[in-house]
mmCIF file of C-alpha atoms in Angstrom:
data_model
loop_
_atom_site.group_PDB
_atom_site.id
_atom_site.type_symbol
_atom_site.label_atom_id
_atom_site.label_comp_id
_atom_site.label_asym_id
_atom_site.label_seq_id
_atom_site.Cartn_x
_atom_site.Cartn_y
_atom_site.Cartn_z
ATOM 1 C CA UNK M 112 -28.555 -21.085 -15.929
ATOM 2 C CA UNK M 113 -30.752 -19.733 -13.069
ATOM 3 C CA UNK M 114 -30.375 -16.291 -11.933
ATOM 4 C CA UNK M 115 -28.785 -17.325 -8.616
ATOM 5 C CA UNK M 116 -26.220 -19.638 -10.267
ATOM 6 C CA UNK M 117 -25.413 -16.939 -12.947
ATOM 7 C CA UNK M 118 -24.881 -14.408 -10.151
ATOM 8 C CA UNK M 119 -22.458 -16.871 -8.367
ATOM 9 C CA UNK M 120 -20.619 -17.506 -11.607
ATOM 10 C CA UNK M 121 -20.441 -13.793 -12.324
ATOM 11 C CA UNK M 122 -19.134 -13.035 -8.949
ATOM 12 C CA UNK M 123 -16.507 -15.685 -8.959
ATOM 13 C CA UNK M 124 -15.337 -14.680 -12.478
ATOM 14 C CA UNK M 125 -15.132 -10.928 -11.325
ATOM 15 C CA UNK M 126 -13.130 -12.002 -8.258
ATOM 16 C CA UNK M 127 -10.606 -13.843 -10.344
ATOM 17 C CA UNK M 128 -10.262 -10.928 -12.866
ATOM 18 C CA UNK M 129 -9.739 -8.565 -9.833
ATOM 19 C CA UNK M 130 -7.076 -10.849 -8.358
ATOM 20 C CA UNK M 131 -5.383 -11.145 -11.646
ATOM 21 C CA UNK M 132 -4.733 -7.411 -12.328
ATOM 22 C CA UNK M 133 -8.140 -5.786 -13.056
ATOM 23 C CA UNK M 134 -8.124 -4.237 -9.433
ATOM 24 C CA UNK M 135 -4.633 -2.839 -9.949
ATOM 25 C CA UNK M 136 -5.833 -1.301 -13.239
ATOM 26 C CA UNK M 137 -8.918 0.175 -11.565
ATOM 27 C CA UNK M 138 -6.882 1.523 -8.592
ATOM 28 C CA UNK M 139 -4.810 3.624 -11.010
ATOM 29 C CA UNK M 140 -7.942 5.725 -11.486
ATOM 30 C CA UNK M 141 -8.609 6.186 -7.706
ATOM 31 C CA UNK M 142 -9.467 9.812 -7.506
ATOM 32 C CA UNK M 143 -10.337 10.023 -3.797
ATOM 33 C CA UNK M 144 -7.664 8.804 -1.386
ATOM 34 C CA UNK M 145 -8.678 9.350 2.239
ATOM 35 C CA UNK M 146 -7.892 12.635 3.805
ATOM 36 C CA UNK M 147 -5.238 11.101 6.004
ATOM 37 C CA UNK M 148 -3.481 9.460 2.988
ATOM 38 C CA UNK M 149 -3.509 12.893 1.113
ATOM 39 C CA UNK M 150 -2.007 14.520 4.239
ATOM 40 C CA UNK M 151 0.627 11.810 4.466
ATOM 41 C CA UNK M 152 1.424 12.144 0.749
ATOM 42 C CA UNK M 153 2.022 15.883 1.316
ATOM 43 C CA UNK M 154 4.395 15.223 4.246
ATOM 44 C CA UNK M 155 6.415 12.595 2.337
ATOM 45 C CA UNK M 156 6.662 14.838 -0.662
ATOM 46 C CA UNK M 157 8.126 17.741 1.351
ATOM 47 C CA UNK M 158 10.746 15.410 2.702
ATOM 48 C CA UNK M 159 11.353 13.425 -0.412
ATOM 49 C CA UNK M 160 10.080 15.337 -3.571
ATOM 50 C CA UNK M 161 10.841 12.307 -5.890
ATOM 51 C CA UNK M 162 8.394 9.966 -4.121
ATOM 52 C CA UNK M 163 5.660 8.363 -6.202
ATOM 53 C CA UNK M 164 2.016 7.912 -5.450
ATOM 54 C CA UNK M 165 0.278 4.612 -6.365
ATOM 55 C CA UNK M 166 3.601 3.042 -7.390
ATOM 56 C CA UNK M 167 3.202 -0.518 -8.865
ATOM 57 C CA UNK M 168 5.125 -3.494 -7.404
ATOM 58 C CA UNK M 169 4.123 -6.843 -8.745
ATOM 59 C CA UNK M 170 0.374 -6.921 -9.020
ATOM 60 C CA UNK M 171 -0.091 -4.230 -6.332
ATOM 61 C CA UNK M 172 -0.029 -0.456 -5.852
ATOM 62 C CA UNK M 173 1.807 1.247 -3.004
ATOM 63 C CA UNK M 174 0.229 4.381 -1.490
ATOM 64 C CA UNK M 175 3.501 6.196 -1.501
ATOM 65 C CA UNK M 176 6.917 4.928 -2.701
ATOM 66 C CA UNK M 177 10.443 5.950 -2.615
ATOM 67 C CA UNK M 178 11.703 3.679 -5.401
ATOM 68 C CA UNK M 179 15.402 4.614 -5.024
ATOM 69 C CA UNK M 180 15.441 3.007 -1.562
ATOM 70 C CA UNK M 181 12.477 0.571 -2.124
ATOM 71 C CA UNK M 182 10.617 2.229 0.745
ATOM 72 C CA UNK M 183 6.815 1.754 0.694
ATOM 73 C CA UNK M 184 4.703 4.111 2.930
ATOM 74 C CA UNK M 185 1.246 3.096 3.621
ATOM 75 C CA UNK M 186 -1.764 4.542 5.455
ATOM 76 C CA UNK M 187 -4.171 1.849 6.599
ATOM 77 C CA UNK M 188 -7.831 2.908 6.982
ATOM 78 C CA UNK M 189 -10.748 0.891 8.284
ATOM 79 C CA UNK M 190 -11.045 -1.185 5.111
ATOM 80 C CA UNK M 191 -7.675 -2.827 6.022
ATOM 81 C CA UNK M 192 -9.150 -4.291 9.136
ATOM 82 C CA UNK M 193 -12.868 -4.663 8.422
ATOM 83 C CA UNK M 194 -12.805 -8.369 7.695
ATOM 84 C CA UNK M 195 -10.464 -11.289 8.344
ATOM 85 C CA UNK M 196 -10.183 -11.729 4.522
ATOM 86 C CA UNK M 197 -8.853 -8.137 4.149
ATOM 87 C CA UNK M 198 -6.397 -8.642 7.034
ATOM 88 C CA UNK M 199 -5.065 -11.803 5.390
ATOM 89 C CA UNK M 200 -4.909 -10.135 2.035
ATOM 90 C CA UNK M 201 -2.865 -7.174 3.260
ATOM 91 C CA UNK M 202 -0.509 -9.445 5.201
ATOM 92 C CA UNK M 203 0.050 -11.551 2.091
ATOM 93 C CA UNK M 204 0.444 -8.470 -0.033
ATOM 94 C CA UNK M 205 3.106 -7.025 2.289
ATOM 95 C CA UNK M 206 5.067 -10.248 2.423
ATOM 96 C CA UNK M 207 5.087 -10.569 -1.375
ATOM 97 C CA UNK M 208 6.268 -7.000 -1.718
ATOM 98 C CA UNK M 209 8.971 -7.388 0.899
ATOM 99 C CA UNK M 210 10.211 -10.422 -0.953
ATOM 100 C CA UNK M 211 10.954 -7.991 -3.730
ATOM 101 C CA UNK M 212 13.298 -6.085 -1.391
ATOM 102 C CA UNK M 213 10.910 -3.432 -0.160
ATOM 103 C CA UNK M 214 10.592 -2.139 3.363
ATOM 104 C CA UNK M 215 7.347 -0.767 4.808
ATOM 105 C CA UNK M 216 6.559 2.190 6.957
ATOM 106 C CA UNK M 217 2.897 1.889 8.157
ATOM 107 C CA UNK M 218 0.588 4.357 9.676
ATOM 108 C CA UNK M 219 -3.020 3.601 10.544
ATOM 109 C CA UNK M 220 -6.363 4.992 11.781
ATOM 110 C CA UNK M 221 -5.605 3.581 15.187
ATOM 111 C CA UNK M 222 -2.828 6.190 15.855
ATOM 112 C CA UNK M 223 -2.737 9.905 15.250
ATOM 113 C CA UNK M 224 -1.390 10.846 11.905
ATOM 114 C CA UNK M 225 2.373 11.644 12.361
ATOM 115 C CA UNK M 226 3.783 15.098 11.795
ATOM 116 C CA UNK M 227 6.527 16.121 9.437
ATOM 117 C CA UNK M 228 9.231 15.552 11.957
ATOM 118 C CA UNK M 229 8.027 12.012 12.704
ATOM 119 C CA UNK M 230 7.653 10.950 9.113
ATOM 120 C CA UNK M 231 11.107 12.341 8.342
ATOM 121 C CA UNK M 232 12.657 10.498 11.295
ATOM 122 C CA UNK M 233 10.918 7.247 10.217
ATOM 123 C CA UNK M 234 12.183 7.481 6.602
ATOM 124 C CA UNK M 235 15.727 8.240 7.894
ATOM 125 C CA UNK M 236 15.638 5.266 10.134
ATOM 126 C CA UNK M 237 14.731 2.933 7.356
ATOM 127 C CA UNK M 238 17.199 4.353 5.010
ATOM 128 C CA UNK M 239 19.869 3.866 7.622
ATOM 129 C CA UNK M 240 18.781 0.205 8.191
ATOM 130 C CA UNK M 241 19.060 -0.371 4.526
ATOM 131 C CA UNK M 242 22.470 1.158 4.305
ATOM 132 C CA UNK M 243 23.677 -1.016 7.116
ATOM 133 C CA UNK M 244 22.219 -4.190 5.363
ATOM 134 C CA UNK M 245 24.069 -3.194 2.217
ATOM 135 C CA UNK M 246 27.387 -2.944 4.004
ATOM 136 C CA UNK M 247 27.111 -6.389 5.539
#
């Protein structure tokens, strides 16, 4: 095999491994979440102390989860929007997780990070929506 073909083959194999769970495994060791994600984690933990960070659903990790209610709370930085492939990946990921019964609350770099009151209100709104669905 030539170097170019070997590199392409290696890249293709690595991509498949990442899509089939290796990325999830590697993300569990993520030590440096963004500053805004860390701030968001702190806010959610004040409101809901039993929340979990890097919670696994299917082959994905949620930034913050409230498993009891199946609420996913995500902070989207630049890497969520830097390529069309990443945008499509995150849309597909969210649909697959929602198909498992999860609801999303999303914050992104395009808006000011919410304060404690806003995050609390957003979580309460989603919990109320879920309660109403369960009563139907």
